[in-house]
Coordinates of C-alpha atoms and ligand atoms in Angstrom, one line a residue:
Chain A
X284 CA -38.1 97.9 64.2
X285 CA -40.3 94.9 63.8
X286 CA -39.0 94.4 60.2
X287 CA -38.5 90.7 60.9
X288 CA -41.9 90.1 62.4
X289 CA -43.8 89.2 59.2
X290 CA -41.1 86.7 58.2
X291 CA -41.1 85.2 61.7
X292 CA -44.9 84.9 61.6
X293 CA -44.8 83.3 58.2
X294 CA -42.3 80.8 59.4
X295 CA -44.8 79.6 62.0
X296 CA -47.2 78.7 59.2
X297 CA -44.9 77.2 56.7
X298 CA -43.3 73.8 56.9
X299 CA -40.1 73.3 58.9
X300 CA -36.8 74.2 57.2
X301 CA -34.9 71.4 59.0
X302 CA -35.3 67.7 59.3
X303 CA -34.8 65.3 62.2
X304 CA -32.0 63.8 60.4
X305 CA -31.3 60.2 61.3
X306 CA -35.1 59.5 61.6
X307 CA -36.1 61.4 58.5
X308 CA -33.9 61.2 55.5
X309 CA -34.6 63.3 52.4
X310 CA -34.7 61.5 49.1
X311 CA -31.2 61.8 47.7
X312 CA -30.8 63.5 44.3
X313 CA -29.9 61.4 41.4
X314 CA -26.1 60.9 40.8
X315 CA -25.1 62.0 44.2
X316 CA -21.6 60.7 44.9
X317 CA -21.9 58.6 48.1
X318 CA -20.5 55.4 49.4
X319 CA -18.0 53.7 47.1
X320 CA -18.5 50.1 46.1
X321 CA -16.5 47.8 44.1
X322 CA -17.9 44.8 42.3
X323 CA -15.6 41.9 42.8
X324 CA -16.9 40.1 39.8
X325 CA -15.9 42.7 37.2
X326 CA -12.8 44.1 38.8
X327 CA -9.6 42.9 37.2
X328 CA -7.3 44.5 39.7
X329 CA -5.5 46.6 37.2
X330 CA -4.7 49.3 39.8
X331 CA -5.7 52.3 37.7
X332 CA -8.1 53.5 40.5
X333 CA -5.3 53.3 43.0
X334 CA -3.0 55.4 40.9
X335 CA -5.6 58.1 40.2
X336 CA -7.2 58.5 43.6
X337 CA -6.3 61.9 45.0
X338 CA -6.5 60.8 48.6
X339 CA -4.6 57.6 47.9
X340 CA -6.9 55.5 49.9
X341 CA -7.1 52.5 47.5
X342 CA -4.5 49.8 47.4
X343 CA -4.5 47.1 44.7
X344 CA -2.3 44.1 44.5
X345 CA -2.5 42.4 41.2
X346 CA -0.6 39.3 42.2
X347 CA -2.9 38.3 45.1
X348 CA -6.0 39.9 43.4
X349 CA -6.9 42.1 46.3
X350 CA -8.5 45.5 46.3
X351 CA -8.3 47.4 49.6
X352 CA -9.9 50.7 50.5
X353 CA -9.8 52.9 53.6
X354 CA -13.4 54.1 53.4
X355 CA -13.0 57.0 55.8
X356 CA -10.1 58.4 53.9
X357 CA -12.2 58.6 50.7
X358 CA -13.4 62.1 49.9
X359 CA -16.2 61.0 47.5
X360 CA -14.7 62.7 44.5
X361 CA -15.6 60.0 42.1
X362 CA -12.3 60.2 40.2
X363 CA -11.8 56.4 40.5
X364 CA -15.3 55.7 39.2
X365 CA -14.6 57.8 36.1
X366 CA -11.2 56.1 35.6
X367 CA -12.1 52.5 36.0
X368 CA -11.8 50.8 32.7
X369 CA -14.1 47.9 33.7
X370 CA -16.8 50.1 35.2
X371 CA -16.5 48.0 38.2
X372 CA -16.7 50.9 40.7
X373 CA -19.8 52.7 41.5
X374 CA -21.1 55.1 44.1
X375 CA -24.3 54.8 46.1
X376 CA -26.5 57.7 46.6
X377 CA -26.1 57.9 50.3
X378 CA -23.1 58.7 52.3
X379 CA -21.4 56.1 54.5
X380 CA -22.8 56.1 58.0
X381 CA -20.6 57.4 60.8
X382 CA -18.8 54.8 62.8
X383 CA -16.8 54.6 66.0
X384 CA -14.5 52.1 64.5
X385 CA -12.1 52.2 61.7
X386 CA -13.2 50.3 58.7
X387 CA -11.2 48.6 56.1
X388 CA -12.6 47.1 53.0
X389 CA -10.8 44.2 51.4
X390 CA -12.1 42.5 48.2
X391 CA -10.5 39.3 47.1
X392 CA -11.0 38.1 43.6
X393 CA -9.8 34.9 42.0
X394 CA -6.4 35.0 40.7
X395 CA -6.9 34.8 37.0
X396 CA -4.3 33.6 34.5
X397 CA -2.7 36.2 32.3
X398 CA -5.2 37.3 29.9
X399 CA -4.0 38.2 26.4
X400 CA -6.6 41.0 25.9
X401 CA -5.5 43.5 28.5
X402 CA -8.1 46.3 28.8
X403 CA -7.2 49.6 27.3
X404 CA -8.1 52.7 29.4
Chain B
X259 CA 5.3 82.7 31.1
X260 CA 5.6 85.4 33.7
X261 CA 5.2 88.9 32.2
X262 CA 7.0 92.1 33.2
X263 CA 9.8 90.4 35.1
X264 CA 12.6 92.6 36.4
X265 CA 15.6 91.1 38.0
X266 CA 16.9 92.9 41.1
X267 CA 19.7 92.4 43.5
X268 CA 19.5 92.9 47.3
X269 CA 21.2 96.3 46.9
X270 CA 18.8 97.7 44.3
X271 CA 15.7 96.0 45.8
X272 CA 14.5 98.8 48.2
X273 CA 14.9 101.5 45.5
X274 CA 13.0 99.6 42.9
X275 CA 10.2 98.8 45.3
X276 CA 9.9 102.4 46.5
X277 CA 9.7 103.5 42.8
X278 CA 7.0 100.9 42.2
X279 CA 5.0 102.2 45.1
X280 CA 5.4 105.8 43.8
X281 CA 4.1 104.6 40.4
X282 CA 0.9 103.6 42.1
X283 CA 1.3 99.8 42.2
X284 CA -0.5 97.7 44.8
X285 CA 1.5 95.0 46.6
X286 CA 0.0 91.6 45.8
X287 CA 2.3 89.1 47.4
X288 CA 5.7 87.5 47.5
X289 CA 6.6 84.0 46.4
X290 CA 9.7 82.1 47.4
X291 CA 11.0 79.3 45.2
X292 CA 13.9 77.1 46.2
X293 CA 16.4 76.8 43.3
X294 CA 19.2 74.6 44.6
X295 CA 20.9 73.8 47.9
X296 CA 22.3 77.3 48.4
X297 CA 20.0 79.7 46.6
X298 CA 16.4 80.6 46.6
X299 CA 14.5 83.0 44.6
X300 CA 12.0 85.6 45.9
X301 CA 9.5 86.9 43.5
X302 CA 7.6 90.1 44.4
X303 CA 4.3 90.6 42.7
X304 CA 2.7 94.0 42.2
X305 CA -0.5 95.0 40.4
X306 CA -1.8 98.1 38.7
X307 CA -4.9 98.1 36.6
X308 CA -4.9 94.3 36.4
X309 CA -1.4 94.1 35.1
X310 CA 1.2 92.3 37.1
X311 CA 4.7 93.5 37.6
X312 CA 7.2 91.0 39.1
X313 CA 10.6 91.5 40.6
X314 CA 12.9 88.5 40.8
X315 CA 15.5 88.4 43.6
X316 CA 18.1 85.6 43.7
X317 CA 19.2 85.2 47.3
X318 CA 21.7 83.1 49.0
X319 CA 20.0 81.1 51.7
X320 CA 22.4 82.0 54.5
X321 CA 22.5 85.7 53.7
X322 CA 19.9 88.3 55.0
X323 CA 17.4 89.7 52.6
X324 CA 16.4 93.3 53.1
X325 CA 12.8 93.5 54.1
X326 CA 10.4 95.7 52.2
X327 CA 7.8 95.8 55.0
X328 CA 8.7 99.4 55.8
X329 CA 7.7 100.4 52.2
X330 CA 4.7 98.1 51.8
X331 CA 3.4 97.3 55.3
X332 CA 1.4 94.4 53.8
X333 CA 4.6 92.5 53.0
X334 CA 5.2 91.6 56.6
X335 CA 3.0 88.5 56.6
X336 CA 4.4 87.2 53.4
X337 CA 8.0 87.7 54.6
X338 CA 7.2 86.0 57.9
X339 CA 5.8 83.1 56.0
X340 CA 8.9 82.8 53.9
X341 CA 11.0 82.9 57.0
X342 CA 9.0 80.0 58.4
X343 CA 8.9 77.9 55.3
X344 CA 12.3 78.4 53.8
X345 CA 14.4 79.4 56.8
X346 CA 15.5 82.6 55.1
X347 CA 16.0 85.7 57.2
X348 CA 14.6 89.1 56.4
X349 CA 16.4 92.1 57.9
X350 CA 14.3 95.0 59.2
X351 CA 10.9 93.3 59.4
X352 CA 8.4 95.6 61.1
X353 CA 6.7 92.8 62.9
X354 CA 9.0 89.9 63.2
X355 CA 7.5 86.6 64.4
X356 CA 10.9 85.0 64.3
X357 CA 9.7 81.8 62.7
X358 CA 6.8 81.4 65.0
X359 CA 4.1 82.5 62.6
X360 CA 3.1 78.9 61.9
X361 CA 5.5 77.0 64.1
X362 CA 6.2 76.5 67.8
X363 CA 9.3 78.1 69.2
X364 CA 12.6 76.5 68.3
X365 CA 11.4 74.9 65.1
X366 CA 14.4 74.1 63.0
X367 CA 13.0 72.6 59.8
X368 CA 12.3 74.4 56.6
X369 CA 9.3 72.4 55.3
X370 CA 9.2 73.7 51.7
X371 CA 12.9 73.2 51.1
X372 CA 13.8 70.0 49.4
X373 CA 17.5 70.3 50.1
X374 CA 17.1 70.1 53.8
X375 CA 20.4 68.4 54.3
X376 CA 22.4 71.6 54.1
X377 CA 20.0 73.2 56.5
X378 CA 20.5 70.6 59.2
X379 CA 24.3 70.6 58.7
X380 CA 24.6 74.3 59.4
X381 CA 21.7 75.6 61.5
X382 CA 21.9 79.2 62.4
X383 CA 22.4 79.2 66.1
X384 CA 21.5 82.8 66.7
X385 CA 18.1 82.7 65.1
X386 CA 17.2 79.7 67.0
X387 CA 18.2 81.1 70.4
X388 CA 16.3 84.3 70.2
X389 CA 13.1 82.9 68.8
X390 CA 11.1 84.1 71.7
X391 CA 7.7 85.5 72.1
X392 CA 6.5 88.2 69.9
Chain C
X207 CA -11.5 115.1 88.0
X208 CA -10.2 114.7 84.4
X209 CA -6.7 114.0 85.7
X210 CA -7.9 111.4 88.1
X211 CA -9.6 109.5 85.3
X212 CA -6.5 109.8 83.2
X213 CA -4.4 108.2 85.9
X214 CA -6.6 105.2 86.3
X215 CA -6.5 104.4 82.6
X216 CA -3.9 101.7 82.1
X217 CA -3.0 99.6 79.2
X218 CA -4.2 96.0 79.3
X219 CA -3.5 93.3 76.9
X220 CA -6.4 91.1 76.1
X221 CA -6.0 87.8 74.2
X222 CA -8.9 87.4 71.7
X223 CA -9.4 84.0 70.2
X224 CA -8.4 81.5 68.8
X225 CA -11.5 80.1 70.3
X226 CA -14.2 82.7 70.6
X227 CA -18.0 82.3 70.5
X228 CA -18.4 84.6 67.5
X229 CA -15.3 83.8 65.5
X230 CA -15.8 80.8 63.2
X231 CA -12.1 80.8 62.5
X232 CA -9.1 80.3 64.8
X233 CA -7.3 83.6 64.7
X234 CA -5.6 85.0 67.7
X235 CA -5.5 88.7 68.3
X236 CA -3.4 90.3 71.0
X237 CA -5.4 93.5 71.7
X238 CA -4.0 96.3 73.8
X239 CA -6.7 98.4 75.3
X240 CA -6.8 101.6 77.2
X241 CA -10.0 101.5 79.2
X242 CA -12.2 100.0 76.5
X243 CA -10.6 101.6 73.6
X244 CA -8.3 99.6 71.4
X245 CA -4.9 101.0 71.0
X246 CA -2.9 98.3 69.3
X247 CA -3.5 94.9 67.8
X248 CA -1.1 92.1 66.8
X249 CA -2.5 89.1 65.0
X250 CA -1.0 85.6 65.5
X251 CA -1.7 82.7 63.2
X252 CA -0.6 79.1 63.1
X253 CA -3.5 77.2 64.5
X254 CA -4.7 75.5 61.4
X255 CA -1.6 75.2 59.2
X256 CA -1.9 72.0 57.1
X257 CA 1.0 72.2 54.7
X258 CA -1.1 71.7 51.6
X259 CA 1.5 73.3 49.3
X260 CA 3.9 70.6 50.3
X261 CA 1.6 67.9 49.0
X262 CA 2.9 68.6 45.4
X263 CA 5.7 66.3 46.2
X264 CA 3.5 63.2 46.5
X265 CA 0.5 64.0 44.4
X266 CA 0.6 64.5 40.7
X267 CA -0.8 67.6 39.1
X268 CA -4.2 66.0 38.4
X269 CA -4.6 64.9 41.9
X270 CA -3.7 68.3 43.2
X271 CA -7.1 69.6 41.9
X272 CA -8.8 67.7 44.7
X273 CA -6.2 69.0 47.2
X274 CA -6.5 72.7 46.3
X275 CA -10.3 72.3 46.5
X276 CA -9.8 71.6 50.2
X277 CA -7.8 74.8 50.8
X278 CA -11.1 76.5 51.5
X279 CA -14.3 74.7 52.2
X280 CA -16.5 77.5 51.1
X281 CA -15.1 78.5 47.7
X282 CA -13.6 75.2 46.8
X283 CA -14.8 75.3 43.2
X284 CA -13.1 78.7 42.7
X285 CA -9.8 77.4 44.0
X286 CA -9.8 74.5 41.6
X287 CA -10.8 76.8 38.8
X288 CA -7.8 79.1 39.4
X289 CA -5.5 76.1 39.6
X290 CA -6.7 74.5 36.4
X291 CA -6.5 77.8 34.6
X292 CA -2.9 77.8 35.4
X293 CA -2.2 74.3 34.3
X294 CA -4.2 74.8 31.1
X295 CA -2.2 77.9 30.3
X296 CA 1.0 76.0 30.8
X297 CA -0.1 73.1 28.7
X298 CA -1.7 75.5 26.1
X299 CA -5.1 73.8 26.3
X300 CA -8.1 75.6 24.9
X301 CA -11.1 74.9 27.0
X302 CA -14.4 74.4 25.1
X303 CA -16.8 77.4 25.5
X304 CA -19.5 75.4 27.2
X305 CA -17.1 74.4 29.9
X306 CA -16.2 78.0 30.5
X307 CA -19.9 78.9 31.0
X308 CA -20.4 76.0 33.3
X309 CA -17.5 77.1 35.4
X310 CA -19.0 80.6 35.6
X311 CA -22.3 79.1 36.8
X312 CA -20.8 77.0 39.5
X313 CA -18.4 79.6 40.7
X314 CA -21.1 82.2 41.0
X315 CA -23.2 79.6 42.9
X316 CA -20.3 79.3 45.2
X317 CA -20.0 83.0 45.6
X318 CA -23.7 83.3 46.5
X319 CA -23.5 80.6 49.1
X320 CA -20.3 82.0 50.6
X321 CA -21.9 85.5 50.9
X322 CA -25.1 84.1 52.3
X323 CA -23.0 82.3 54.9
X324 CA -21.1 85.4 55.7
X325 CA -24.2 87.6 55.9
X326 CA -25.6 85.1 58.5
X327 CA -22.4 85.0 60.5
X328 CA -22.2 88.7 60.4
X329 CA -25.7 89.0 61.8
X330 CA -24.7 86.5 64.4
X331 CA -21.7 88.6 65.4
X332 CA -23.9 91.4 66.6
X333 CA -26.4 88.9 68.1
X334 CA -29.2 88.9 65.4
X335 CA -29.9 85.2 65.5
X336 CA -33.1 85.2 63.4
X337 CA -31.4 86.9 60.5
X338 CA -28.6 84.4 60.8
X339 CA -31.1 81.5 60.5
X340 CA -32.9 83.1 57.6
X341 CA -29.8 83.5 55.6
X342 CA -28.6 80.0 56.2
X343 CA -32.0 78.8 55.2
X344 CA -31.6 80.5 51.9
X345 CA -28.2 79.1 51.5
X346 CA -29.5 75.6 51.8
X347 CA -31.2 76.0 48.5
X348 CA -27.8 76.7 46.8
X349 CA -26.3 73.6 48.4
X350 CA -29.2 71.6 47.1
X351 CA -28.5 72.9 43.6
X352 CA -24.9 71.9 44.0
X353 CA -25.8 68.5 45.2
X354 CA -28.2 67.8 42.4
X355 CA -26.0 69.1 39.6
X356 CA -22.6 68.0 40.7
X357 CA -23.1 65.2 43.2
X358 CA -21.6 66.9 46.2
X359 CA -22.8 69.7 48.3
X360 CA -19.8 71.9 48.9
X361 CA -16.6 70.4 47.5
X362 CA -18.1 69.8 44.1
X363 CA -15.0 68.5 42.2
X364 CA -16.3 69.5 38.8
X365 CA -13.0 70.9 37.4
X366 CA -10.6 68.9 35.5
X367 CA -7.7 70.0 33.5
X368 CA -9.3 70.7 30.1
X369 CA -12.8 71.4 31.1
X370 CA -15.5 70.2 33.6
X371 CA -16.7 66.8 34.6
X372 CA -20.5 67.4 34.7
X373 CA -22.9 68.9 32.3
X374 CA -26.2 70.7 33.0
X375 CA -29.3 69.5 31.2
X376 CA -32.0 71.9 30.0
X377 CA -34.3 70.7 32.8
X378 CA -31.6 71.4 35.4
X379 CA -31.0 74.9 34.1
X380 CA -34.7 75.7 34.2
X381 CA -34.9 74.4 37.8
X382 CA -31.8 76.5 38.7
X383 CA -33.5 79.6 37.4
X384 CA -36.7 78.8 39.4
X385 CA -34.7 78.3 42.5
X386 CA -32.8 81.5 41.9
X387 CA -36.0 83.5 41.6
X388 CA -37.0 82.2 45.0
X389 CA -33.5 82.9 46.4
X390 CA -33.6 86.5 45.1
X391 CA -37.1 87.1 46.6
X392 CA -36.1 85.7 50.0
X393 CA -32.9 87.7 50.0
X394 CA -34.5 91.0 49.1
X395 CA -37.0 90.4 51.9
X396 CA -34.2 90.7 54.4
X397 CA -32.7 93.8 52.9
X398 CA -34.7 96.3 55.0
X399 CA -33.9 94.4 58.2
X400 CA -30.2 94.3 57.5
X401 CA -29.7 97.9 56.4
X402 CA -32.4 99.9 58.1
X403 CA -32.8 98.4 61.5
X404 CA -31.9 100.9 64.2
X405 CA -29.8 98.4 66.2
X406 CA -28.0 97.0 63.2
X407 CA -27.1 100.5 62.0
X408 CA -25.8 101.4 65.5
X409 CA -23.5 98.4 65.4
X410 CA -22.2 98.8 61.9
X411 CA -22.2 102.4 60.7
X412 CA -18.9 104.1 61.3
X413 CA -17.2 101.0 62.7
X414 CA -13.9 99.8 61.4
X415 CA -13.2 102.6 59.0
X416 CA -10.8 101.8 56.1
X417 CA -10.2 104.9 53.9
X418 CA -9.7 104.0 50.3
X419 CA -6.1 105.4 50.1
X420 CA -5.1 103.2 53.0
X421 CA -6.9 100.2 51.6
X422 CA -4.9 100.4 48.3
X423 CA -1.7 101.0 50.2
X424 CA -2.2 97.9 52.4
X425 CA -3.0 95.8 49.4
X426 CA -6.6 95.0 50.5
X427 CA -8.7 93.0 48.1
X428 CA -12.2 91.9 47.4
X429 CA -15.4 93.2 49.0
X430 CA -13.4 94.9 51.7
X431 CA -11.6 97.0 49.1
X432 CA -14.8 97.6 47.1
X433 CA -16.6 98.9 50.2
X434 CA -13.9 101.6 50.3
X435 CA -15.0 102.8 46.9
X436 CA -12.3 101.1 44.7
X437 CA -13.8 99.3 41.8
X438 CA -11.5 96.4 41.5
X439 CA -12.8 92.9 40.8
X440 CA -10.6 90.2 39.3
X441 CA -13.6 89.1 37.2
X442 CA -12.8 92.1 35.1
X443 CA -9.8 90.1 33.8
X444 CA -12.3 88.1 31.9
X445 CA -11.3 84.6 32.8
X446 CA -13.6 81.7 32.0
X447 CA -16.6 83.3 30.3
X448 CA -16.7 86.5 32.3
X449 CA -15.5 88.6 29.4
X450 CA -18.8 87.8 27.5
X451 CA -21.0 88.6 30.4
X452 CA -22.1 92.0 31.5
X453 CA -21.4 93.2 35.0
X454 CA -20.0 96.2 36.9
X455 CA -18.0 95.8 40.1
X456 CA -20.2 96.6 43.2
X457 CA -18.8 99.5 45.2
X458 CA -19.9 101.4 48.2
X459 CA -18.3 104.6 49.6
X460 CA -18.9 104.4 53.3
X461 CA -15.7 102.5 54.1
X462 CA -17.3 100.9 57.2
X463 CA -18.8 97.6 58.3
X464 CA -22.1 98.6 57.0
X465 CA -20.7 99.2 53.5
X466 CA -18.9 95.9 53.5
X467 CA -22.1 94.2 54.4
X468 CA -23.9 96.1 51.7
X469 CA -21.3 95.2 49.0
X470 CA -21.7 91.5 49.8
X471 CA -25.5 91.7 49.9
X472 CA -25.5 93.4 46.4
X473 CA -23.0 90.9 45.1
X474 CA -25.5 88.1 45.9
X475 CA -27.9 89.8 43.6
X476 CA -25.2 90.4 41.0
X477 CA -24.2 86.8 41.0
X478 CA -27.8 85.7 40.5
X479 CA -27.9 88.0 37.5
X480 CA -24.6 86.6 36.2
X481 CA -25.9 83.1 36.4
X482 CA -29.1 84.1 34.5
X483 CA -27.0 85.7 31.8
X484 CA -24.7 82.7 31.6
X485 CA -27.6 80.3 31.3
X486 CA -29.2 82.4 28.6
X487 CA -26.0 82.5 26.6
X488 CA -24.5 79.1 27.2
X489 CA -23.4 77.5 23.9
X490 CA -23.9 73.8 23.1
X491 CA -20.9 71.5 22.6
X492 CA -18.2 69.6 24.3
X493 CA -17.5 70.0 28.0
X494 CA -13.9 68.9 28.1
X495 CA -11.0 68.1 25.9
X496 CA -8.5 65.2 26.2
X497 CA -5.3 66.1 28.0
X498 CA -1.9 64.7 27.0
X499 CA 1.5 65.7 28.3
X500 CA 2.7 67.5 31.3
X501 CA 2.9 71.1 32.3
X502 CA 6.2 73.0 32.1
X503 CA 7.0 76.6 33.0
X504 CA 5.9 79.3 35.3
X505 CA 2.5 81.0 35.5
X506 CA 0.5 83.2 37.7
X507 CA -3.3 83.0 37.6
X508 CA -5.7 85.2 39.4
X509 CA -9.5 84.9 40.0
X510 CA -12.0 86.6 42.2
X511 CA -13.0 84.6 45.2
X512 CA -16.0 85.6 47.4
X513 CA -13.4 87.1 49.7
X514 CA -11.3 88.8 47.0
X515 CA -8.4 88.2 44.7
X516 CA -6.9 84.7 44.7
X517 CA -3.5 84.2 43.3
X518 CA -1.8 80.9 42.3
X519 CA 1.8 80.7 41.3
X520 CA 2.6 77.5 39.6
X521 CA 6.1 76.3 38.6
X522 CA 6.3 73.1 36.7
X523 CA 9.3 71.2 35.3
X524 CA 7.7 68.8 32.9
X525 CA 7.4 66.0 35.3
X526 CA 4.3 64.5 37.0
X527 CA 4.8 66.6 40.1
X528 CA 4.9 70.3 40.2
X529 CA 8.0 72.2 41.3
X530 CA 6.2 74.9 43.4
X531 CA 2.7 75.8 44.1
X532 CA 2.1 79.1 45.9
X533 CA -1.4 80.0 47.0
X534 CA -2.1 83.5 48.1
X535 CA -5.6 83.6 49.5
X536 CA -7.6 86.9 49.9
X537 CA -7.6 86.8 53.7
X538 CA -3.8 86.7 53.7
X539 CA -4.0 90.1 52.0
X540 CA -6.8 91.4 54.2
X541 CA -5.3 90.7 57.6
X542 CA -3.2 94.0 57.5
X543 CA -6.6 95.8 57.3
X544 CA -7.1 95.1 60.9
X545 CA -4.2 97.3 61.9
X546 CA -6.2 100.3 60.5
X547 CA -9.7 99.2 61.4
X548 CA -9.3 98.2 65.0
X549 CA -7.4 101.0 66.8
X550 CA -9.8 103.6 68.3
X551 CA -12.7 101.2 68.4
X552 CA -14.5 99.7 71.4
X553 CA -13.5 96.3 72.5
X554 CA -17.1 95.2 72.0
X555 CA -16.8 96.0 68.3
X556 CA -14.0 93.6 67.7
X557 CA -16.1 90.6 66.6
X558 CA -18.1 92.7 64.1
X559 CA -15.0 94.4 62.7
X560 CA -13.0 91.2 62.4
X561 CA -15.9 89.4 60.7
X562 CA -16.3 92.3 58.3
X563 CA -13.2 91.3 56.4
X564 CA -14.7 87.8 56.1
X565 CA -11.7 86.1 57.6
X566 CA -10.9 82.6 56.4
X567 CA -7.9 81.6 58.4
X568 CA -7.8 78.0 57.1
X569 CA -7.2 79.4 53.7
X570 CA -4.7 81.9 54.9
X571 CA -2.5 79.2 56.5
X572 CA -3.3 76.4 54.0
Ligands
LIG72 S1 -9.6 50.5 38.1 FE1 -11.5 49.2 38.2 S2 -10.8 47.3 37.4 FE2 -9.0 48.4 37.9 S3 -8.5 47.8 40.0 FE3 -9.7 49.6 40.2 S4 -11.8 48.9 40.4 FE4 -10.6 47.2 39.6
LIG73 S1 -14.0 58.6 45.4 FE1 -12.1 59.8 45.2 S2 -11.2 59.6 47.2 FE2 -12.8 58.0 47.1 S3 -11.6 56.2 46.5 FE3 -12.5 57.2 44.6 S4 -10.8 58.5 43.9 FE4 -10.3 58.0 46.0

């Protein structure tokens, strides 16, 4: 009996264990895998990320130089970031905000002429 | 690289399993693997002191397999799962969900079979009709 | 008088679940009661079947790691570890020792947070809300460790074929040790409440008995088996770095819900100790090796999940996709225990007893 009472009393005096989330956001830890972003400048549309992604949410078309992603299918695993030979992909430290609408990310690059020095993974 | 594999036939299955139980093995699980359009393989895994013992049973898909759930009661879930996933039939199951463990009534597909064509061509009318409530 | 009572007692069938206030998992039980005493029980599954084993057809064997992590949300790291052990054995890859120790550290962190989650839910099942919140508060610390060291809170994605993806720095290890001290202290504070409180004892002692002979016969695994006095823990197989660490399986001899709670509580402390050992012994060096080629052959791997023995059967044919992947999760083996535990108990004990096997139905059905 009353074994919890000291703990409960202590909880009154210590700071809260919870946060009022959307208004109060904790500092994210370094290297948290959050929202995925692709830099259209450096991406060469090789398609390696699309082949490696376990949830198969990336589509790359080399001919038209487009990189498409279904952000809500992404599971934040970071496999594509590790695999990208151009280091074009990166992840922010916060997760994507919830949304009532479906989102679809399309990045268009300029169609470059065939480069002789193809990147090696 | 499976160790301690013993091949059994539907006739010798019950005897071997009963012997295994007598030797103090624990039932771990059963795995079904589809081999080709007509045959599947059921592997029974047993464990004693962290050593696995496996029985391999080659079974024709349209023939009944004797159930071992009266020897190892724990096998009933695994056998029901195989019935669902591979459309095999176990005879003498102590609790037979009749392919409704995961599915609705009247499901006719066998999701883990790759050679589904032969299944659709010759569905087993009996097993579909009496798939009632459990 | 006696006869009159006997006559009025009729059998009633009560559907229990799949949605039920205290059950976190969708399992349906058809319970036949006589008066308030349970006579018979038939479980029914099939509410969360996702067909993850079928995904081998369209995902290659590297991508499957992320798929098997999602078999279970709570012990995702351990699922992935079991799977990569299998693939590594098939491809004859020797994992660097540091990676083995890192796997131990993360898998034990997962065990702690799974057990803390369960201890909370268990307290909730007999209505002890404040203990529930305390345990989940402690659990938050583990999730923060996961987030800071791996990048994700629960599904940590650290395993790859051939090693791990992340390393721990000296600072991080020191921080983990500090946090573990706090976690240990906060957990032991709750011990007397959980095991000596009059009401809690009333609700757990002698409920859902599972004698050890029956437990072995039904193929029960994990803490449920160890609470019946059988010292069987798959970590004794010595996978990853467990053969270099010193531990004894936790057992209790009461065979009831109280014992199962006690086993899990003591395993939290055991896991904390294992992490300390692993951190003190961790060698320096590489954390993964380059992988070339494709797996071929058949293999069975087993590891100890928080809920018990987890078995993967992998059959590969040398192509990108596997031939067959069979996942036998511990709850799949533990469901038959309900046939022995429930009959003879009161209807009001059902939530406590069902929770005492730590059911994870999403794993069971995959
Ligand atoms: S792997 Fe990198 S460079 Fe290649 S398409 Fe993806 S983002 Fe672009
Ligand atoms: S983070 Fe993972 S799931 Fe998301 S796009 Fe990259 S590989 Fe795919």
